[in-house]
Tab-separated table of C-alpha atoms in Angstrom:
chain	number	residue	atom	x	y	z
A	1	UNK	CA	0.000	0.000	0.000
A	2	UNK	CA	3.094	2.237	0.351
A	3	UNK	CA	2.783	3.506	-3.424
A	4	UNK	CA	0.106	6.218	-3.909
A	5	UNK	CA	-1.364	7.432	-6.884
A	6	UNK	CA	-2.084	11.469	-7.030
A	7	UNK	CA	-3.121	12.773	-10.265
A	8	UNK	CA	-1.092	16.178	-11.552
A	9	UNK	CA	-2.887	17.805	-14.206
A	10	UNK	CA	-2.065	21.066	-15.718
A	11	UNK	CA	-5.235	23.789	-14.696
A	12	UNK	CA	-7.652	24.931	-17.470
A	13	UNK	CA	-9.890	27.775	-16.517
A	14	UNK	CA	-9.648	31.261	-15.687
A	15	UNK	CA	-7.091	32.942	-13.518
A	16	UNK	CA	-9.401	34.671	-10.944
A	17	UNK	CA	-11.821	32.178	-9.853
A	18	UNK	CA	-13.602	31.121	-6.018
A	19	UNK	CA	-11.852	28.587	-4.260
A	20	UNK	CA	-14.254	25.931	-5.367
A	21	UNK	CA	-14.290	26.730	-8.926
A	22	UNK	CA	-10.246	25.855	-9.047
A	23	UNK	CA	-9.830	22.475	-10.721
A	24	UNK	CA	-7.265	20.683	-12.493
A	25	UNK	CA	-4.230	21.798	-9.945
A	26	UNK	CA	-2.430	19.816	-8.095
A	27	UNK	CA	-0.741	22.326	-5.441
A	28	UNK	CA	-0.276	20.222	-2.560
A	29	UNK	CA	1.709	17.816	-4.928
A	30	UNK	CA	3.729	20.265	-6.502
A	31	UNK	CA	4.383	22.315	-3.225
A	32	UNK	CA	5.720	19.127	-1.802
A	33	UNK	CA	7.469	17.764	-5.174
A	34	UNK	CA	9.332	21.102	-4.982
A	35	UNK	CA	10.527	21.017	-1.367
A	36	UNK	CA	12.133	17.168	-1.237
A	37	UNK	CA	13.678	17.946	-4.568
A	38	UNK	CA	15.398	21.017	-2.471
A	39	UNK	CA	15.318	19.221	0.768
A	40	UNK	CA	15.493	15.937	0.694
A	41	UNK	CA	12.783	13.462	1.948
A	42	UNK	CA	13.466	13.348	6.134
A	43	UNK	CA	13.474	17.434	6.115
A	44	UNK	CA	10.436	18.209	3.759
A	45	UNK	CA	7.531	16.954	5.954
A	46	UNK	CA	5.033	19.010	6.339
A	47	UNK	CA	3.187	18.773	9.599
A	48	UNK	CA	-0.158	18.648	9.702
A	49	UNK	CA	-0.619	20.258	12.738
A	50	UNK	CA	1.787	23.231	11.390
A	51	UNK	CA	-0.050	23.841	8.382
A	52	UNK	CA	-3.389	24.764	9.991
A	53	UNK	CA	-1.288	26.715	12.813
A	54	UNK	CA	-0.378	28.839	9.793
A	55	UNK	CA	-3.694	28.686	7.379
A	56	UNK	CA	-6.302	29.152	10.365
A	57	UNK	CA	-6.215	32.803	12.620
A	58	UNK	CA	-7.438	30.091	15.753
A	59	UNK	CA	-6.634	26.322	15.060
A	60	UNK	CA	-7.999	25.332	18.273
A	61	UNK	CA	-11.344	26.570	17.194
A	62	UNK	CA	-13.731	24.807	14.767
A	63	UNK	CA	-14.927	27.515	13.565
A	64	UNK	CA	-11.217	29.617	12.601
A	65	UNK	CA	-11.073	32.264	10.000
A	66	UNK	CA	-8.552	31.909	7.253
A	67	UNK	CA	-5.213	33.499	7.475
A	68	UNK	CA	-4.997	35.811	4.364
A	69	UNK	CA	-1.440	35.541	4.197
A	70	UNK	CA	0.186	32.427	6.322
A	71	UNK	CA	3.928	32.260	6.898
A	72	UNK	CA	4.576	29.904	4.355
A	73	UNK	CA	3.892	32.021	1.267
A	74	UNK	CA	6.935	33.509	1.420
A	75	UNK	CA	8.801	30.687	1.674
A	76	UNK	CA	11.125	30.006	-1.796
A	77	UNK	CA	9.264	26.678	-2.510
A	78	UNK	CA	5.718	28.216	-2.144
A	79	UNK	CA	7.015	30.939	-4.796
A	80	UNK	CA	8.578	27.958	-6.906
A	81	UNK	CA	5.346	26.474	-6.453
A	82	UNK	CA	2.678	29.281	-7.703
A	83	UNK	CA	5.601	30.582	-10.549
A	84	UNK	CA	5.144	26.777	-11.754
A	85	UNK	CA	0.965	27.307	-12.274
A	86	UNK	CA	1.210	30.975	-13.492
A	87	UNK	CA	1.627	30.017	-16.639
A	88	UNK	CA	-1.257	28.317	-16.855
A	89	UNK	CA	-3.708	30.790	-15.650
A	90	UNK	CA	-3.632	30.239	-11.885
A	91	UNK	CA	-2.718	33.472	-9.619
A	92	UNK	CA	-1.041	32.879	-6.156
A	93	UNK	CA	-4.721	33.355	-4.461
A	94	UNK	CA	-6.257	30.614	-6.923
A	95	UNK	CA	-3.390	28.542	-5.449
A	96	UNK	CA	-3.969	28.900	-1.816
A	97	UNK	CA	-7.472	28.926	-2.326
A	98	UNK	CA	-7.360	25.481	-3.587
A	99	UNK	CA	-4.736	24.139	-0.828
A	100	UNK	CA	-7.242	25.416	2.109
A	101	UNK	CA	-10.389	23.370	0.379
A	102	UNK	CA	-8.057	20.188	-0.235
A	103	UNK	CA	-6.384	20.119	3.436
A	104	UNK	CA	-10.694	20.962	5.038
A	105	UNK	CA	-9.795	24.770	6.139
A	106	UNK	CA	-12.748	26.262	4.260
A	107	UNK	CA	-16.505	25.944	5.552
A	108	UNK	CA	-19.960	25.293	4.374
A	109	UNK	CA	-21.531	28.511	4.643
A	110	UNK	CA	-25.135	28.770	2.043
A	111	UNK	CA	-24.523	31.032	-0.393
A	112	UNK	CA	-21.368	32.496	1.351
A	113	UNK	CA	-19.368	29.363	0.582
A	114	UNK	CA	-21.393	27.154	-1.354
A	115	UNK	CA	-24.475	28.104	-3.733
A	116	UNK	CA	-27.685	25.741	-2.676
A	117	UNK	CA	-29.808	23.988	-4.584
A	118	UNK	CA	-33.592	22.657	-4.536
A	119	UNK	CA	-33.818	18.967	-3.342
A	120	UNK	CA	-32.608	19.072	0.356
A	121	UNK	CA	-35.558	20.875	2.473
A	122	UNK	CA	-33.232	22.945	4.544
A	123	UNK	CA	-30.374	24.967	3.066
A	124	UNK	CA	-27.658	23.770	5.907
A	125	UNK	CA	-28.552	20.400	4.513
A	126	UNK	CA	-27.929	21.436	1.183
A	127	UNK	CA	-24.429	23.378	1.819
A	128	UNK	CA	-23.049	20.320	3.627
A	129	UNK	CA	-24.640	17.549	0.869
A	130	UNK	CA	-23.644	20.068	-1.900
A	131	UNK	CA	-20.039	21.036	-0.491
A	132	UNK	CA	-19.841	16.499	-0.098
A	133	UNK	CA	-20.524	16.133	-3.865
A	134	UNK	CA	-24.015	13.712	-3.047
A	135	UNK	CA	-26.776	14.365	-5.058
A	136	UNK	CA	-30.365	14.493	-3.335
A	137	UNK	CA	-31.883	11.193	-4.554
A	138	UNK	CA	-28.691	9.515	-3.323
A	139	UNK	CA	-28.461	11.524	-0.247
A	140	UNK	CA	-32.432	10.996	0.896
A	141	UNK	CA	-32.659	7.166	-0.166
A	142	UNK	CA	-29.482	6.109	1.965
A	143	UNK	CA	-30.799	7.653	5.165
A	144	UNK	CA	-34.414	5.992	3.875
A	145	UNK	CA	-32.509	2.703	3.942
A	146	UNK	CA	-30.241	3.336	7.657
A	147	UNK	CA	-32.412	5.600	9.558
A	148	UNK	CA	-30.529	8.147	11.339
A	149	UNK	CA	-29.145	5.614	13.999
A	150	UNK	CA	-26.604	4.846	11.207
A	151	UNK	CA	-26.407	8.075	8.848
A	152	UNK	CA	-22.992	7.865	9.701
A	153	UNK	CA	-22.241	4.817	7.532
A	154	UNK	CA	-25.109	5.526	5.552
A	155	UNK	CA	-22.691	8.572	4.567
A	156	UNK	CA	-20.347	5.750	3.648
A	157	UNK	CA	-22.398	4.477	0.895
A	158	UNK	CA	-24.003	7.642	-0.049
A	159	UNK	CA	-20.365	8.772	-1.162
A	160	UNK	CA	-19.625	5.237	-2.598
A	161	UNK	CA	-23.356	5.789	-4.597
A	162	UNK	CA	-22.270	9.095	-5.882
A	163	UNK	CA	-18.727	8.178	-7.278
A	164	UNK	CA	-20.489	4.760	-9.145
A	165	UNK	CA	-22.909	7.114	-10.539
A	166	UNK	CA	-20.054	9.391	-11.985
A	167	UNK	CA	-18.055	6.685	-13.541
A	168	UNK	CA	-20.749	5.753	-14.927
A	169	UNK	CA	-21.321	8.786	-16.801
A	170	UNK	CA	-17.748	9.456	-17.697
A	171	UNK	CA	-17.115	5.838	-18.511
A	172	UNK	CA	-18.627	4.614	-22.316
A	173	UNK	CA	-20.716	1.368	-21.420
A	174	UNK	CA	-18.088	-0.867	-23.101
A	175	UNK	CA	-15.650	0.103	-20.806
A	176	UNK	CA	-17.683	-0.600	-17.493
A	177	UNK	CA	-16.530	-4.565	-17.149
A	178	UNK	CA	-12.805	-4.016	-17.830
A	179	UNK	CA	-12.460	-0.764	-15.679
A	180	UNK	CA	-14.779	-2.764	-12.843
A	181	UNK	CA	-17.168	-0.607	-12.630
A	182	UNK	CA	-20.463	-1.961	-11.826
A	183	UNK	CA	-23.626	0.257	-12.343
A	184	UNK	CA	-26.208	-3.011	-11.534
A	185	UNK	CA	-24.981	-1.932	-7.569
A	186	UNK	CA	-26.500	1.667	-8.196
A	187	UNK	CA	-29.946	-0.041	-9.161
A	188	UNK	CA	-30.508	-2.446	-6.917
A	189	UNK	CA	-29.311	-0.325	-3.909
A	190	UNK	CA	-31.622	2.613	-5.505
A	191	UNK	CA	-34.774	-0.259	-5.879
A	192	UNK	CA	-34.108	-1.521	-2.069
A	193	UNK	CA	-36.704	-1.201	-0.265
A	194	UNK	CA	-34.448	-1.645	3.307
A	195	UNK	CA	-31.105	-3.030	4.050
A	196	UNK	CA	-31.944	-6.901	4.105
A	197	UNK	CA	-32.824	-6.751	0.258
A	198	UNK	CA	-29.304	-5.633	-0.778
A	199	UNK	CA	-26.611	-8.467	-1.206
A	200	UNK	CA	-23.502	-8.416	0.625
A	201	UNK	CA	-21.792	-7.952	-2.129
A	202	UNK	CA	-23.078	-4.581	-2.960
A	203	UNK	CA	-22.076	-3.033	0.320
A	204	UNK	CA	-18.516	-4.386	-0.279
A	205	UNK	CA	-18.646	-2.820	-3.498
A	206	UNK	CA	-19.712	0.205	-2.648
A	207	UNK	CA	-17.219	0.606	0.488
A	208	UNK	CA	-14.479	-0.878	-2.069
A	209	UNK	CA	-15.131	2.128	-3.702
A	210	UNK	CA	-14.965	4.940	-0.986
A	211	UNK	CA	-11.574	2.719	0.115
A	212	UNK	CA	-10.251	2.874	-3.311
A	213	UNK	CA	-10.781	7.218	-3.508
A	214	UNK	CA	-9.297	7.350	-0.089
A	215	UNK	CA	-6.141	6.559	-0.944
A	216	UNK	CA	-5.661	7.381	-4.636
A	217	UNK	CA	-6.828	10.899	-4.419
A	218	UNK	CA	-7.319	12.533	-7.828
A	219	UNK	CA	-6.697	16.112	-6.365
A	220	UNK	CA	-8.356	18.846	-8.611
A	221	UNK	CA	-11.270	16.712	-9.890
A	222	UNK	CA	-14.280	18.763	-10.757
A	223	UNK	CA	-17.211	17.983	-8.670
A	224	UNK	CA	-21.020	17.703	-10.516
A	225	UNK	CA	-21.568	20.669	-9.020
A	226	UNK	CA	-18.667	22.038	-10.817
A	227	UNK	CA	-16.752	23.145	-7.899
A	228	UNK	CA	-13.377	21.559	-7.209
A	229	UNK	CA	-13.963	17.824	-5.706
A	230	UNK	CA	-13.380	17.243	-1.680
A	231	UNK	CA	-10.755	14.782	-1.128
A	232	UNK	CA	-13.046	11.482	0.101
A	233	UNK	CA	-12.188	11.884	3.911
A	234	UNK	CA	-13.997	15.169	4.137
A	235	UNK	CA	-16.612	13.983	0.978
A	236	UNK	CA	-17.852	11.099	3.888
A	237	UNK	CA	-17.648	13.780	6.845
A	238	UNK	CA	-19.667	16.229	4.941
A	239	UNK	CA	-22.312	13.946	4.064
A	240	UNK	CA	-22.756	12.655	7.911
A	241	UNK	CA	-22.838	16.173	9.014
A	242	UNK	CA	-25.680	16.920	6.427
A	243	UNK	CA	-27.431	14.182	8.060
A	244	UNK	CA	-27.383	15.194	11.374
A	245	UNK	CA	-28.915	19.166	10.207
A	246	UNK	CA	-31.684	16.850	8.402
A	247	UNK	CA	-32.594	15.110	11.436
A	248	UNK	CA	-33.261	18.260	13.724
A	249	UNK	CA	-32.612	19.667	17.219
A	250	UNK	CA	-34.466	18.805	19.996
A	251	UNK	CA	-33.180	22.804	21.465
A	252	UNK	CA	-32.248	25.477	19.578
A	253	UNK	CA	-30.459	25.023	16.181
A	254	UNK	CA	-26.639	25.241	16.608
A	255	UNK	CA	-26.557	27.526	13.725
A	256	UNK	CA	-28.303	30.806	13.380
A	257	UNK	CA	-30.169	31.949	10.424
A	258	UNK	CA	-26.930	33.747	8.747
A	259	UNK	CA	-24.934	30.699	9.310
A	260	UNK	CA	-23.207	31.169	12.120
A	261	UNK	CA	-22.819	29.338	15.423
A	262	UNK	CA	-25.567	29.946	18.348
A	263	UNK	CA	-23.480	30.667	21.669
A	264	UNK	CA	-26.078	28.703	23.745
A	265	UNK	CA	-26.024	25.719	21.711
A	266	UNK	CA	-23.392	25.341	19.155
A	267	UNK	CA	-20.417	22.893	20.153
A	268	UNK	CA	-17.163	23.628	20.491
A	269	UNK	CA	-15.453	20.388	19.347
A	270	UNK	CA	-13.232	18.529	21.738
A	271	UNK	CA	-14.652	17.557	24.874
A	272	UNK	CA	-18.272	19.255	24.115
A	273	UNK	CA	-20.098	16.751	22.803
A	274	UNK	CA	-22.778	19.325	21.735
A	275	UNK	CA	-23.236	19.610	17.999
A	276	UNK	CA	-21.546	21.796	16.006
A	277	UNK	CA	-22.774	24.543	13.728
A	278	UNK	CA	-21.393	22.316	10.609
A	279	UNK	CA	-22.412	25.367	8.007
A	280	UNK	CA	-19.573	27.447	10.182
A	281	UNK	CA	-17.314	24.312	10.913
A	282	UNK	CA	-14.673	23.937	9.244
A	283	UNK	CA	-13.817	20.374	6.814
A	284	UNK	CA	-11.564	19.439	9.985
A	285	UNK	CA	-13.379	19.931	12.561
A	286	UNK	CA	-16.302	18.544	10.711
A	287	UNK	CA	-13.959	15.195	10.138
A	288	UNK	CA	-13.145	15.033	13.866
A	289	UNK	CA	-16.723	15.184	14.936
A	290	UNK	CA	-17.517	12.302	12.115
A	291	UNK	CA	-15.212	9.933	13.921
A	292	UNK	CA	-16.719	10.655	17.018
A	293	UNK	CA	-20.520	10.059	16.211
A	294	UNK	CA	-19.294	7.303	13.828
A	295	UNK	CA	-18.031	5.693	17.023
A	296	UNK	CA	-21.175	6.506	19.447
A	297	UNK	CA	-23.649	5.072	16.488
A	298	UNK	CA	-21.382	1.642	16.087
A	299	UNK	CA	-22.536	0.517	20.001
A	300	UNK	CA	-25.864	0.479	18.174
A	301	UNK	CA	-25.281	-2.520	15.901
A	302	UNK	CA	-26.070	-6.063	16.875
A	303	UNK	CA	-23.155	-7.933	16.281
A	304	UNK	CA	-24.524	-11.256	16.668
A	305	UNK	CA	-27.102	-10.738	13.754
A	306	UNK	CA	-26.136	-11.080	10.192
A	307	UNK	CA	-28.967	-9.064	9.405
A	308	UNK	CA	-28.770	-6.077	6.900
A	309	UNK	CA	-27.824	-3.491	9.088
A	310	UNK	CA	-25.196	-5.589	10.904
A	311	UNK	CA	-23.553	-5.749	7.284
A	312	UNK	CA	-23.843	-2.475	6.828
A	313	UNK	CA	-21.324	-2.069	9.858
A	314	UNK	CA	-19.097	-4.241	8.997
A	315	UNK	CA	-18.227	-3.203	5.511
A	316	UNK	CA	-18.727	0.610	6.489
A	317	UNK	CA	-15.893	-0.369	9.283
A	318	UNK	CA	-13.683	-1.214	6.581
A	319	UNK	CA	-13.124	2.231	5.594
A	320	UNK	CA	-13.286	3.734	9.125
A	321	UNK	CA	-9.122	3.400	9.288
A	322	UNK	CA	-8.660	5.144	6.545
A	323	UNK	CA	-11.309	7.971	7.636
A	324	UNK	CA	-9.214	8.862	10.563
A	325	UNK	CA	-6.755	10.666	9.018
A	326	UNK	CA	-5.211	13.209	10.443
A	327	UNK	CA	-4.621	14.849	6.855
A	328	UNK	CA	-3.446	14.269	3.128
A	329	UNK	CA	-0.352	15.795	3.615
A	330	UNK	CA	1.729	12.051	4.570
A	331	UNK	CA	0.382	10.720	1.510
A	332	UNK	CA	0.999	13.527	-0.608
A	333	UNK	CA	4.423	13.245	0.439
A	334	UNK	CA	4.877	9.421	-0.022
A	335	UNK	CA	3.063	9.470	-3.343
A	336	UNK	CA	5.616	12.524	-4.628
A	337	UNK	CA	8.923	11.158	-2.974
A	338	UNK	CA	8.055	8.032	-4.736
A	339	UNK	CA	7.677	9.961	-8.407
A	340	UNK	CA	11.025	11.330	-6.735
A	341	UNK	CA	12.515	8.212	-6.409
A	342	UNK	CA	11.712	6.721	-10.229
A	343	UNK	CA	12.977	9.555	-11.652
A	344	UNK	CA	16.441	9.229	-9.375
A	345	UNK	CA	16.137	12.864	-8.589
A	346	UNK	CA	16.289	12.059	-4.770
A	347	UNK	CA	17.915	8.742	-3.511
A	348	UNK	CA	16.094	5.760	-1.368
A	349	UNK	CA	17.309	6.915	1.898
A	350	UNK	CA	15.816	10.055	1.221
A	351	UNK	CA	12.330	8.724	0.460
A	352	UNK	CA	12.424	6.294	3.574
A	353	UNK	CA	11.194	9.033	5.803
A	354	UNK	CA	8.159	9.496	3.554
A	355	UNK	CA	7.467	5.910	2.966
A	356	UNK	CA	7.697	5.660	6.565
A	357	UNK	CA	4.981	7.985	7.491
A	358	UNK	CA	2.475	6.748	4.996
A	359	UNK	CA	2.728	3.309	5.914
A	360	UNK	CA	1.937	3.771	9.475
A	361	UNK	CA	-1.349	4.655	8.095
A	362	UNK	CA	-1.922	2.366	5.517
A	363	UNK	CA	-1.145	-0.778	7.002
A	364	UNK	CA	-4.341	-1.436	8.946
A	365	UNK	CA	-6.422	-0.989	5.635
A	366	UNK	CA	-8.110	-4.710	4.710
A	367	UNK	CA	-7.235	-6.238	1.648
């Protein structure tokens, strides 16, 4: 699992553009191709932890601003980096812009961050479904199927539903048996009725799937929305979160009508288990409170019946490792430091820290 496949494609569009209508770029890559070419593989790691010291004005808080300017833009490799897309349209803003939605620093605001759309009954709904890349049939018939004591794996399969239906599209039909791709899974789960009527198979597809986009992130894809794609993690998050806003508050909404969190009631992640206002969260802090519920929902399951919801766990679980992620940014940095290595413009020993940080996080995924 150590070798990672990120696609690098050059950016077509134009130069001044909102942060979800970048696509095509691959900054993280190229940020991180140009600092172990300069540094070497052990020195160029980019802590996760750093990066949203320096992109968010309060990391602690779910709900941080952006930094407009964070340290690292004057740094000689982010320069390198932005002088290498300028030529293709993309300004230094574009660039950042992009980096903050692929490592979950922006937000799901309505109409501030991301434009609504009919099909979802509540417009927090719709930001967070939207922003996750999950159309409404999809979105409605997979919490139809779960129920809300499970919309956290429901999200699961939602996401799983939404990439089938895309390669689908994208893929000519003559193509679908030698690329795997398996549209009969889309029907049957959309003609289900309830969870016993779909085959065990089709869960495992589907969570194959979500598994599959977790680690070979296609940075840059174009959502159906035509904003720039989540990477998967936050896709799955997203989609949970969107759940939770459909199923109501027993109080007062976390959220206020503008979209931004209600002192009394919104959570403040960590230890407050209180919901958060996920229109004002950030991707992050979204992603943390995912693993969380994700966790309080599994005690839920009946372990000792194969029955369809108890499969719905267990293939779900499968892709629960990978989930918790603290970030991208180790396999960004394996997947580059491997190009690295091919192309002997850095040396083995140099890779080894990379390789090394990516595998402590891949090993636990099931074959």
């Amino acid at each position: 699992m150590r070798f990672i496949v990120v696609a690098f494609v050059a950016l077509a569009g134009p130069a001044e553009v909102q942060a979800t209508r970048v696509t095509g770029a691959d900054v993280l890559a190229r940020w991180q191709r140009t600092r172990i070419a300069r540094l070497g593989g052990e020195q160029a790691s980019l802590a996760a932890q750093d990066i949203a010291r320096q992109m968010l004005s309060n990391p602690g808080s779910p709900y941080s601003d952006l930094i407009a300017q964070p340290e690292f833009t004057n740094d000689v490799d982010w320069v390198a980096t932005v002088d290498a897309f300028s030529a293709r349209g993309l300004t230094a803003a574009g660039a950042l812009a992009a980096l903050q939605w692929d490592l979950g620093m922006t937000r799901a605001r309505p109409r501030m961050d991301i434009k609504v759309k009919a099909g979802f009954r509540d417009d927090f709904v719709a930001a967070s479904a939207i922003k996750a890349d999950v159309d409404a049939d999809v979105f409605w018939h997979m919490l139809d199927l779960t129920g809300y004591r499970h919309s956290t794996k429901a999200a699961v399969y939602a996401v799983g539903m939404q990439i089938l239906r895309a390669q689908a599209i994208a893929v000519p039909s003559d193509e679908w048996i030698a690329k795997a791709i398996d549209p009969d899974v889309f029907t049957r789960v959309m003609r289900a009725q309830h969870m016993d009527q779909l085959r065990p198979y089709d869960l495992e597809y589907l969570s194959t799937l979500v598994q599959y986009r977790l680690i070979h992130w296609k940075a840059g894809a174009e959502s159906s929305s035509g904003h720039r794609s989540l990477p998967v993690v936050y896709r799955v998050a997203r989609t949970a979160a969107a759940y939770r806003d459909a199923q109501g508050y027993a109080g007062s909404s976390p959220c206020t009508r503008d979209g931004t969190p209600r002192a009394s009631s919104a959570g403040t992640g960590g230890d407050d288990d209180r919901p958060l206002c996920f229109a004002a969260a950030t991707d992050r802090a979204v992603h943390a409170w995912y693993l969380a519920e994700y966790t309080r929902q599994s005690t839920y399951v009946p372990e000792h019946h194969d029955d369809g919801l108890s499969r719905l766990a267990r293939f779900a679980g499968l892709v629960l490792t990978l989930v918790d992620l603290a970030g991208v940014l180790e396999f960004v940095e394996a997947t580059v430091a491997e190009s690295l290595v091919t192309s002997e413009a850095i040396g083995d020993a140099e890779a080894e820290a990379s390789f090394a940080r990516a595998d402590l996080l891949s090993c636990p995924i099931p074959e």
